[in-house]
Tab-separated table of C-alpha atoms and ligand atoms in Angstrom:
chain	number	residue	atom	x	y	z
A	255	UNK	CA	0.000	0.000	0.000
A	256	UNK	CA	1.177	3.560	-0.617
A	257	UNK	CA	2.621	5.976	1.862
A	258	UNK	CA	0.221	8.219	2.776
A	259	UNK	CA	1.852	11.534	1.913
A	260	UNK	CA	1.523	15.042	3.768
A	261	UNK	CA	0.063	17.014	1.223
A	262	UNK	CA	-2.946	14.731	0.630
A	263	UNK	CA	-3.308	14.148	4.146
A	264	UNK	CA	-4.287	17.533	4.116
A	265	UNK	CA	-5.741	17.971	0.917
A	266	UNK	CA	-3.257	20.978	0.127
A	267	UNK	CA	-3.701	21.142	-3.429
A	268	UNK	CA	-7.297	22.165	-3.103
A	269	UNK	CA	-6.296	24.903	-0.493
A	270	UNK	CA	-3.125	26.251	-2.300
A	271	UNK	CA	-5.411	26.539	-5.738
A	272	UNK	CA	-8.092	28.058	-4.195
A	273	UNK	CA	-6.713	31.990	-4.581
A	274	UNK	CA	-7.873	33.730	-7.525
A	275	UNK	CA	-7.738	37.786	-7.009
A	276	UNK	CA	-9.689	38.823	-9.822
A	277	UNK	CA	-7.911	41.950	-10.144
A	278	UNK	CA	-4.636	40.970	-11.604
A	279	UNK	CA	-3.758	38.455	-14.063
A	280	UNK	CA	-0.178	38.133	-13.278
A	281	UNK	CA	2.202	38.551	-9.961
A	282	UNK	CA	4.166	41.296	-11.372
A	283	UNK	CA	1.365	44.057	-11.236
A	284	UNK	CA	-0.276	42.244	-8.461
A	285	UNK	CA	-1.491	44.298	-5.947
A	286	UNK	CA	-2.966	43.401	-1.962
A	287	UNK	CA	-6.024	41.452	-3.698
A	288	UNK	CA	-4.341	38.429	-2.440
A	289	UNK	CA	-3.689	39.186	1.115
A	290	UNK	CA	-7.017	40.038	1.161
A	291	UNK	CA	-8.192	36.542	-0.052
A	292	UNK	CA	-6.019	34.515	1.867
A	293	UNK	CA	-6.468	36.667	5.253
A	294	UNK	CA	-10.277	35.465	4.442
A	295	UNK	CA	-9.602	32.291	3.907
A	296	UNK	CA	-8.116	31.597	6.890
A	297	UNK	CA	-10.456	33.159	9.179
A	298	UNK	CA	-13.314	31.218	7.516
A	299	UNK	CA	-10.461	27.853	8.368
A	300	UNK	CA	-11.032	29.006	12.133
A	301	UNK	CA	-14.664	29.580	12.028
A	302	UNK	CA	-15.140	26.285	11.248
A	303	UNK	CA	-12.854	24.764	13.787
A	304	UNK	CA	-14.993	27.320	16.484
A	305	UNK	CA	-18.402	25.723	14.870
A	306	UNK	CA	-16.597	21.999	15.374
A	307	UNK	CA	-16.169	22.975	18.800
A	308	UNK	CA	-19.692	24.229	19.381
A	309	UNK	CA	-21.345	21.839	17.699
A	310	UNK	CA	-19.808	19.314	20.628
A	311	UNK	CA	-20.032	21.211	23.486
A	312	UNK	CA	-23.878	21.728	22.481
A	313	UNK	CA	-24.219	18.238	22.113
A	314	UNK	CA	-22.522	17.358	25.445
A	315	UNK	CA	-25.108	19.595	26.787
A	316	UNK	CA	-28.200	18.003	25.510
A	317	UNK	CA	-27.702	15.037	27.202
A	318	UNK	CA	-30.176	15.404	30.691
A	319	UNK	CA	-28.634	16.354	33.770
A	320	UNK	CA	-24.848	16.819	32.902
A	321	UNK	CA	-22.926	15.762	35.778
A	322	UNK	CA	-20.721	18.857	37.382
A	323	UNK	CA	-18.144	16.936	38.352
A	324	UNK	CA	-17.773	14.801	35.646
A	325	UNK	CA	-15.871	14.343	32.621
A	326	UNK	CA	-17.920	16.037	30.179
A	327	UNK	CA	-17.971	19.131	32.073
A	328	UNK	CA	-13.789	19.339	32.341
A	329	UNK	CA	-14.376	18.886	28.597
A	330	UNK	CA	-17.230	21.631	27.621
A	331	UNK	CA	-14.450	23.990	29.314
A	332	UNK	CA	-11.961	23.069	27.857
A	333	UNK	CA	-13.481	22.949	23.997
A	334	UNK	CA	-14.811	26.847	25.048
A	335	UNK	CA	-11.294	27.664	26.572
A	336	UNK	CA	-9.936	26.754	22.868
A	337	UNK	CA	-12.526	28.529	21.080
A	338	UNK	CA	-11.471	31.100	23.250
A	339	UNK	CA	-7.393	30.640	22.481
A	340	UNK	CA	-8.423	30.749	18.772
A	341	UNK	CA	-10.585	34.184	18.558
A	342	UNK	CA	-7.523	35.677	20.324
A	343	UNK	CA	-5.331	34.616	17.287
A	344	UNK	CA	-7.552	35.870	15.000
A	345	UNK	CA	-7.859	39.042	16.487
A	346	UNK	CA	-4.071	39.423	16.296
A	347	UNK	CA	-4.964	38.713	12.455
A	348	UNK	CA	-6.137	42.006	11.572
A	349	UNK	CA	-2.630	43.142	12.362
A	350	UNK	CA	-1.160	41.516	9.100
A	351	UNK	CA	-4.163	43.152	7.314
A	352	UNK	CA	-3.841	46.182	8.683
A	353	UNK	CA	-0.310	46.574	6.680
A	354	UNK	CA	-2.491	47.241	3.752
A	355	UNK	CA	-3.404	50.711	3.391
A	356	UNK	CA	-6.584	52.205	2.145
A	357	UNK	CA	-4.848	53.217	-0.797
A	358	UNK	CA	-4.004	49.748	-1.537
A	359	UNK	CA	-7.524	48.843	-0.732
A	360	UNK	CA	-8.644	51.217	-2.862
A	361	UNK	CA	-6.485	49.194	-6.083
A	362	UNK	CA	-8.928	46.151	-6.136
A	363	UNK	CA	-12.108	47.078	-3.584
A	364	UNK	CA	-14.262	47.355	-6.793
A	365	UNK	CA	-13.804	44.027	-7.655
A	366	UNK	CA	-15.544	42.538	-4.766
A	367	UNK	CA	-19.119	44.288	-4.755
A	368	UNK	CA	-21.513	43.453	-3.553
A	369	UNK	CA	-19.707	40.695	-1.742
A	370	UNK	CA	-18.778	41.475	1.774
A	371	UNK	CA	-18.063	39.502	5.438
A	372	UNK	CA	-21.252	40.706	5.911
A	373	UNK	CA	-22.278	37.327	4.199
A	374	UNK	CA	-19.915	34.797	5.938
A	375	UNK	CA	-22.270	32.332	6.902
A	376	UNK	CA	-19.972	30.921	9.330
A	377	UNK	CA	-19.655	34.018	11.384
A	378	UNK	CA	-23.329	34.015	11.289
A	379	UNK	CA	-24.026	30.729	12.750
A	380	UNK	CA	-21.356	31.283	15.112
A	381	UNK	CA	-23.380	34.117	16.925
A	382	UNK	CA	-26.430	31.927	16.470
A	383	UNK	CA	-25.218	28.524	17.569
A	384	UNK	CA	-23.778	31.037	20.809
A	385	UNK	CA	-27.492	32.228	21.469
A	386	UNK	CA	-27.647	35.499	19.211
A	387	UNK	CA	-31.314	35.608	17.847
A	388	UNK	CA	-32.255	37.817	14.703
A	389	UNK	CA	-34.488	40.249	16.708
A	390	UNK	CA	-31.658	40.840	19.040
A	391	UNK	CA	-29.228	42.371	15.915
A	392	UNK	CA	-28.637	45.503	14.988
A	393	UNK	CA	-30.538	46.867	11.781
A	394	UNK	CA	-32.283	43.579	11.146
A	395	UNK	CA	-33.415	45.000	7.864
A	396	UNK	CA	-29.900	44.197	6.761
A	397	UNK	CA	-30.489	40.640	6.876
A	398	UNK	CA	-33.232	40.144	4.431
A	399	UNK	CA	-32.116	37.852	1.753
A	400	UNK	CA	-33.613	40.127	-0.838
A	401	UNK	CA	-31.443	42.923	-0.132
A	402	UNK	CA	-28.126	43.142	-2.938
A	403	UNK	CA	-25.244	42.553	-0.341
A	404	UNK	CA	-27.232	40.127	2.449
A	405	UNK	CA	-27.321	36.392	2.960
A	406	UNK	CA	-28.209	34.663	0.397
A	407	UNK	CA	-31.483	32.132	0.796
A	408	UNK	CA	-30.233	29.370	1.320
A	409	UNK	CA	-27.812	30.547	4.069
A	410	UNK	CA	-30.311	32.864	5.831
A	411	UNK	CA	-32.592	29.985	6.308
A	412	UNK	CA	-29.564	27.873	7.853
A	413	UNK	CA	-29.196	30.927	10.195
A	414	UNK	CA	-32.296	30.911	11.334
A	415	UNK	CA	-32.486	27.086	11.545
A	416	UNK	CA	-29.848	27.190	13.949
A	417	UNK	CA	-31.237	29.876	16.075
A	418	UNK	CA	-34.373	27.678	16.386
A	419	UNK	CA	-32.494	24.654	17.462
A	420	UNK	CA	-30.669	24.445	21.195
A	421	UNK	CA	-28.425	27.360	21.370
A	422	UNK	CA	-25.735	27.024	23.564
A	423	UNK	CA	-27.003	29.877	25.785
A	424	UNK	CA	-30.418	28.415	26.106
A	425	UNK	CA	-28.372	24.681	27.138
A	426	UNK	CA	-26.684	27.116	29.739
A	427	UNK	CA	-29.888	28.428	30.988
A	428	UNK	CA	-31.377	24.733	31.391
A	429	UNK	CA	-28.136	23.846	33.332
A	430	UNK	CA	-28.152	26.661	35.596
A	431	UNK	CA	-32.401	26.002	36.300
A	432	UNK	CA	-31.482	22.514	37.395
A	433	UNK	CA	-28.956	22.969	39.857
A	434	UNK	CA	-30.570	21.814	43.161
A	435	UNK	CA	-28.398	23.598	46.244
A	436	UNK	CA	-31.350	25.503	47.044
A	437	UNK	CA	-33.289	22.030	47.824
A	438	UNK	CA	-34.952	22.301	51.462
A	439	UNK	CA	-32.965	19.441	52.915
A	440	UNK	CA	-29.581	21.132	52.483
A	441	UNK	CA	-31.018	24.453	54.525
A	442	UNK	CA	-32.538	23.195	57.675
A	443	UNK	CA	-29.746	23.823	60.271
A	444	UNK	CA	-28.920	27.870	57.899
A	445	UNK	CA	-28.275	30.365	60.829
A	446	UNK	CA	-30.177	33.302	59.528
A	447	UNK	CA	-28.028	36.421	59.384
A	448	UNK	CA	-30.783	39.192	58.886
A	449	UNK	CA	-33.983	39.568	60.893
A	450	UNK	CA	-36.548	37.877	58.932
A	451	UNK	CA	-38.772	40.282	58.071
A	452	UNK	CA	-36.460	43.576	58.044
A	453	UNK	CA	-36.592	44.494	54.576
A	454	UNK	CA	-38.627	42.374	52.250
A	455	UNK	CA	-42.369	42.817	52.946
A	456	UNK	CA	-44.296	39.218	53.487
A	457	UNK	CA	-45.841	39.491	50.461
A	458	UNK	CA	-42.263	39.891	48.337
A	459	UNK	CA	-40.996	36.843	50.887
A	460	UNK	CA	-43.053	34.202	50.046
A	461	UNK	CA	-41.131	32.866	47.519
A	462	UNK	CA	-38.043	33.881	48.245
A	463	UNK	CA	-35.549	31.623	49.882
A	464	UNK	CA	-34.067	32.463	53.521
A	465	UNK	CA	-30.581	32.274	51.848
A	466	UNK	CA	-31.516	35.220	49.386
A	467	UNK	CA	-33.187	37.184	52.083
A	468	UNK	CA	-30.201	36.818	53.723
A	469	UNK	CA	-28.089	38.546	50.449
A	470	UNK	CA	-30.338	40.713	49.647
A	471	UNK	CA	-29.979	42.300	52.879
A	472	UNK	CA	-26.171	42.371	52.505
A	473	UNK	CA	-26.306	43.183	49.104
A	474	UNK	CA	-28.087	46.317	49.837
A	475	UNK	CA	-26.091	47.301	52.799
A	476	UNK	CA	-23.201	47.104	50.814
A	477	UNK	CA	-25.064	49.609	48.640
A	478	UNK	CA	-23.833	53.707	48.620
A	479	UNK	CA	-26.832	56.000	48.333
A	480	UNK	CA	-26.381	57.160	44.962
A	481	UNK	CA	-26.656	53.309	44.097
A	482	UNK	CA	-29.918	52.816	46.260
A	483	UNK	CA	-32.024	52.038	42.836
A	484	UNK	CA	-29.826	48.757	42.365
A	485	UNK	CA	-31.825	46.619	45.118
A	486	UNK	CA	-35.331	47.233	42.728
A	487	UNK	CA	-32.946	45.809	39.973
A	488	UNK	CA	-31.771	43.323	41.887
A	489	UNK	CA	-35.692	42.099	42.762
A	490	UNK	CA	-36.438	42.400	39.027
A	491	UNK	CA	-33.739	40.525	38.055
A	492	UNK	CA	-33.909	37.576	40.443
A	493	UNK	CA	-36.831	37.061	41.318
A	494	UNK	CA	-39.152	38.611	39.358
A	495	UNK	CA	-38.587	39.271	35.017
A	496	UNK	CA	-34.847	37.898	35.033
A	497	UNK	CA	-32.784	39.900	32.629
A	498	UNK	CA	-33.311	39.801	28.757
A	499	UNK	CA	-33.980	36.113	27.562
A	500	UNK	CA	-32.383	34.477	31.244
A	501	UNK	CA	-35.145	34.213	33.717
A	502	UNK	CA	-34.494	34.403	37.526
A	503	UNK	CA	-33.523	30.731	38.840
A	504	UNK	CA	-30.830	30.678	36.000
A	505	UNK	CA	-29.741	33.793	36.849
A	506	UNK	CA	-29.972	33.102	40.957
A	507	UNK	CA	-27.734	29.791	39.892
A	508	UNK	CA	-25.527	32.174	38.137
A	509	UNK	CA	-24.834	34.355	41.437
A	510	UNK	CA	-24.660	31.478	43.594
A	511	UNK	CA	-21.618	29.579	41.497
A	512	UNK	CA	-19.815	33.413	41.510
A	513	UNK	CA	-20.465	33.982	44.751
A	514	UNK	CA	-19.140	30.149	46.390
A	515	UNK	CA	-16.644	29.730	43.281
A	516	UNK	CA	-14.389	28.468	45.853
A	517	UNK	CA	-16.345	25.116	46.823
A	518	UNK	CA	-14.631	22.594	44.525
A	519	UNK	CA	-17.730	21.663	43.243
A	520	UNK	CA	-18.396	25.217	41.605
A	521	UNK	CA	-14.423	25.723	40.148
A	522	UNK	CA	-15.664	23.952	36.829
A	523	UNK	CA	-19.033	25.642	36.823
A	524	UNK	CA	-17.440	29.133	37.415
A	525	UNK	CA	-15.242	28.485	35.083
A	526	UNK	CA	-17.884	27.539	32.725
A	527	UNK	CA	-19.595	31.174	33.038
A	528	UNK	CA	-16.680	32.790	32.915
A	529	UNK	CA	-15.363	31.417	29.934
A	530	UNK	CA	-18.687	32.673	28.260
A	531	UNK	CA	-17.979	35.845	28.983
A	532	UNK	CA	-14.651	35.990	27.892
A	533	UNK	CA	-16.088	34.141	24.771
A	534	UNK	CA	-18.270	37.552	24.688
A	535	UNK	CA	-15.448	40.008	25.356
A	536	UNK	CA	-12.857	38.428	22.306
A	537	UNK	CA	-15.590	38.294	19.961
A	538	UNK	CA	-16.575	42.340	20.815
A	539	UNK	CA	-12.636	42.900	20.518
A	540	UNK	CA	-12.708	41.290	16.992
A	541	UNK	CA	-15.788	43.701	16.445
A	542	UNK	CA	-14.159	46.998	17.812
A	543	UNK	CA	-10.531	45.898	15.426
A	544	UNK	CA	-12.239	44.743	12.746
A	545	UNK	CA	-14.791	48.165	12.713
A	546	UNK	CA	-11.652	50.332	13.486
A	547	UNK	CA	-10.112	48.921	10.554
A	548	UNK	CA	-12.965	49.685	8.476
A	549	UNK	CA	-12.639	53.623	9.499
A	550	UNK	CA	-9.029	53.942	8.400
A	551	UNK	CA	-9.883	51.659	4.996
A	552	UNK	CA	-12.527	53.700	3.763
A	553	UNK	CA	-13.469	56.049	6.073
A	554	UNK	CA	-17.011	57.160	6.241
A	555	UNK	CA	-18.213	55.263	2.829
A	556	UNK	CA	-20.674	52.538	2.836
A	557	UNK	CA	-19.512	49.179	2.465
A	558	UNK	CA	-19.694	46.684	-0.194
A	559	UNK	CA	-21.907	44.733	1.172
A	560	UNK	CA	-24.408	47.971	1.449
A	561	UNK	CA	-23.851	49.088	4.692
A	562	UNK	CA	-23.648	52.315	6.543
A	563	UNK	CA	-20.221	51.065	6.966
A	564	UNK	CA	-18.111	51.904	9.902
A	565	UNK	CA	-21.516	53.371	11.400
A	566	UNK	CA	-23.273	49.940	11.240
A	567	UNK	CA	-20.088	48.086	12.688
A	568	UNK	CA	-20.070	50.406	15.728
A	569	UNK	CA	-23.663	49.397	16.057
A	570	UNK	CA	-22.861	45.754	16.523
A	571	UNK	CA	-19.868	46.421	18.526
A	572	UNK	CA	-22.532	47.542	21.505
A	573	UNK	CA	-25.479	45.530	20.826
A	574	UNK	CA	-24.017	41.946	19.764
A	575	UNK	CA	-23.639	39.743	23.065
A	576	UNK	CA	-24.795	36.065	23.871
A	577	UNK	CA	-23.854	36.125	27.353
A	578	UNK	CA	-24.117	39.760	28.517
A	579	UNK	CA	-27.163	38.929	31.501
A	580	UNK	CA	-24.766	36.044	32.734
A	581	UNK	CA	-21.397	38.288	32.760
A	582	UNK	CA	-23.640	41.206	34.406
A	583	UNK	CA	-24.286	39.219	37.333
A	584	UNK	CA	-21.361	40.597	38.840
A	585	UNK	CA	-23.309	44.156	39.470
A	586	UNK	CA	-24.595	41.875	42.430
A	587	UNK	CA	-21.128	40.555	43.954
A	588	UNK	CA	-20.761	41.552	47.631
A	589	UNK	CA	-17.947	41.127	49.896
A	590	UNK	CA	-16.559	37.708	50.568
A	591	UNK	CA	-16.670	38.138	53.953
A	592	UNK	CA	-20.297	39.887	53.591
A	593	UNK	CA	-21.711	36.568	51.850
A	594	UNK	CA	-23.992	33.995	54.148
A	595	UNK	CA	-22.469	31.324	55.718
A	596	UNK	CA	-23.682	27.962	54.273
A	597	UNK	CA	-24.777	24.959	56.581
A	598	UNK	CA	-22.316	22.451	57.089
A	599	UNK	CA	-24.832	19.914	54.758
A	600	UNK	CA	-24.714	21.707	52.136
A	601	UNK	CA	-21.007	22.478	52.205
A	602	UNK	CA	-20.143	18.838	52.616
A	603	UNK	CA	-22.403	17.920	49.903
A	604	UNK	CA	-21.098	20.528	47.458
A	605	UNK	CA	-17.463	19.453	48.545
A	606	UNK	CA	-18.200	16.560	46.100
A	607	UNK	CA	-21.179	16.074	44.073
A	608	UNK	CA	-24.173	17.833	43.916
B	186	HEM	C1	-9.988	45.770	4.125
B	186	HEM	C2	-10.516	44.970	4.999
B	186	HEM	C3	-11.979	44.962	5.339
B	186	HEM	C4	-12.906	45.923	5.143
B	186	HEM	C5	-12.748	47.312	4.544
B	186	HEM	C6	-14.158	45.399	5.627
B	186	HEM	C7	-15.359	46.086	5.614
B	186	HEM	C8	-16.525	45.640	6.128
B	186	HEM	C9	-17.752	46.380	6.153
B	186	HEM	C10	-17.938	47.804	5.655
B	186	HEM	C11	-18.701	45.597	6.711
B	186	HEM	C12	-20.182	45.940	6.904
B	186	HEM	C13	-20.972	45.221	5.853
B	186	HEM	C14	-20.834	45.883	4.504
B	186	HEM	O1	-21.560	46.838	4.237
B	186	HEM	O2	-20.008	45.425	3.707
B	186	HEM	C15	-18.067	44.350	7.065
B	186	HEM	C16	-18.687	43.296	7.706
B	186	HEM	C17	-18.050	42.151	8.068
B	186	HEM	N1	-16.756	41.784	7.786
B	186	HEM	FE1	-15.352	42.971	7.002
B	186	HEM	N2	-13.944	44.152	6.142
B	186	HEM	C18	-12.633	43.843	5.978
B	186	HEM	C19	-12.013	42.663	6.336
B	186	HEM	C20	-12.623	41.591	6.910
B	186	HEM	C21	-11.999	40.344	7.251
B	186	HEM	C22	-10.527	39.984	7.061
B	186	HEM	C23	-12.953	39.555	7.762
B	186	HEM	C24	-12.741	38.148	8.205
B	186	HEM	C25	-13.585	37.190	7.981
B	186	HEM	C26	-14.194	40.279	7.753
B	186	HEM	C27	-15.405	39.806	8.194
B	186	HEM	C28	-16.538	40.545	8.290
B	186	HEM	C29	-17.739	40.079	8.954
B	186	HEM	C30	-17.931	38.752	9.663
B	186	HEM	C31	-18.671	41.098	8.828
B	186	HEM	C32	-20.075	41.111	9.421
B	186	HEM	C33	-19.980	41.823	10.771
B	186	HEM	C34	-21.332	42.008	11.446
B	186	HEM	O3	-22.342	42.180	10.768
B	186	HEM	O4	-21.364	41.980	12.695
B	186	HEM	N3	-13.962	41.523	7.239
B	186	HEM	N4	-16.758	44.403	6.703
């Protein structure tokens, strides 16, 4: 049998013949068409590697009553830690692009319309496979497959196919709504640390926990006057709309795992949550390079996809999160010292598995 050899291992030949700048027709008056194409190429390589790692982390998920402790949860980390590690390369990408000037730009940018990255379908299921839905965008209208310069069919209707099935957020939001530390049997021996009734009426306390009586009352002690109005959030948020599309146990779950990220049993599950939101915060840095960019290639003029431009990219940069109610929690950190104490069952049951 024959060797197998490198370059069809990888299948290099249909890589390495896949660059055709259609603005030159030899090297010797080529221009920075090609960088362009192959700086594309690569980040759509990536994209795909971040969808292969969604795809099983979502499918991890699925399963019923993921284990905290177990294997699959060291794993979901560590596939998000790498999706992580890769949009931090890419964001160092736009360096090498960035050597291009808008002049340069300027040589071959005709060539390309109406096409634009506006149209990577990748990039869009990446933000929907995260939990991005279409209402939550910026300038929707943009999106409609009719428009010259949008998705085309086929790939718009994969987008929205993929918001419709389990997003990753909405497998997070399950996860956190399951977790059971609040269950009555953990609690009985709790030493209360505020009077009961002190500050939440009867009414607002009958479905409240003891334990989040307990924080709310530090919480808002830990408040200064001119942030009085944050203990009204705080009841909205937790116990009575939740924030955005997370409703109030997920988000209570949320606080708790911050809050006792020191019980072993909560180091994978904080890291979890936190690896979202750094998830969040490299794909807003790839927004804010990739719009600044924009301004210094062509300035103030739409793009070629049929854009504001620049305008439209700063739009996204502020509006385009998946995890934004789940990094926010920390508005509601207090003290370490300031937190409840937890009974000793609960501590030795969250000291291994909960
Ligand atoms: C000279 C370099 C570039 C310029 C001037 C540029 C310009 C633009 C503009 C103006 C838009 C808004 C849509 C439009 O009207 O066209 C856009 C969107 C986009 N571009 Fe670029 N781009 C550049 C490089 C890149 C690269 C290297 C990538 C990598 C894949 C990329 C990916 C995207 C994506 C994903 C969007 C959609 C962003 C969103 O809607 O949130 N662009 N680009």
């Amino acid at each position: 049998m024959k060797d197998l050899y490198y370059s069809d291992y990888i299948e290099l030949d249909k890589i390495l013949n896949s660059q055709h700048p259609k603005s030159f027709e030899s090297l010797e008056e080529g221009n920075d068409e090609m960088l362009f194409i192959i700086i594309h190429q690569v980040y759509e390589l990536w994209f795909k590697q971040i969808i292969f790692e969604l795809d099983l982390v979502r499918h991890i998920f699925v399963q019923d009553g993921i284990n905290d402790n177990s294997d699959d949860m060291s794993r979901v980390v560590h596939k998000l830690k790498r999706i992580g590690r890769i949009l931090e390369l890419i964001n160092q990408q736009v360096g090498v692009l960035e050597t291009m000037t808008a002049p340069d730009f300027l040589e071959f940018r005709n060539v390309l319309l109406p096409a634009s990255g506006f149209q990577s379908r990748q990039f869009r299921l990446i933000e929907a496979k995260l939990g991005l839905k279409m209402e939550q965008r910026y300038k929707t209208e943009y999106y409609k497959h009719t428009r010259r310069g949008s998705l085309s069919e086929s790939d718009l209707q994969e987008v929205n196919q993929t918001e419709s099935e389990s997003t990753l957020k909405e497998l997070i939001i399950k996860w956190l709504e399951r977790m059971p530390y609040l269950d009555e049997g953990y609690w009985k021996e709790y030493k209360r640390s505020s009077p009961v009734d002190k500050q939440v009426t009867q009414a607002d306390s009958r479905d409240r926990h003891k334990f989040w009586m307990d924080y709310r009352n530090a919480y808002q002690n830990s408040l200064s006057d001119t942030e009085a109005g944050r203990l009204r959030e705080f009841d909205k948020v937790f116990f009575e709309e939740g924030k955005g599309d997370v409703p109030p146990a997920a988000l209570r779950a949320a606080l708790f795992i911050t809050i006792y990220r020191n019980l072993p049993i909560f180091h994978l599950p904080f890291e979890l949550l936190n690896t979202l939101s750094e998830i969040d915060e490299l794909l807003s840095n790839w927004r804010y390079r990739h719009f600044m960019m924009v301004r210094r290639m062509i300035g103030l003029r739409a793009g070629t996809g049929g854009t504001s431009g620049a305008g439209y990219l700063e739009g996204t940069l502020s509006q385009h999160y998946a995890f934004r109610e789940i990094t926010e929690v920390a508005t509601f950190l207090i003290e370490r010292s300031k937190r409840p104490v937890l009974p000793n069952a609960l501590k030795e049951k969250v000291s291994f598995n909960l």
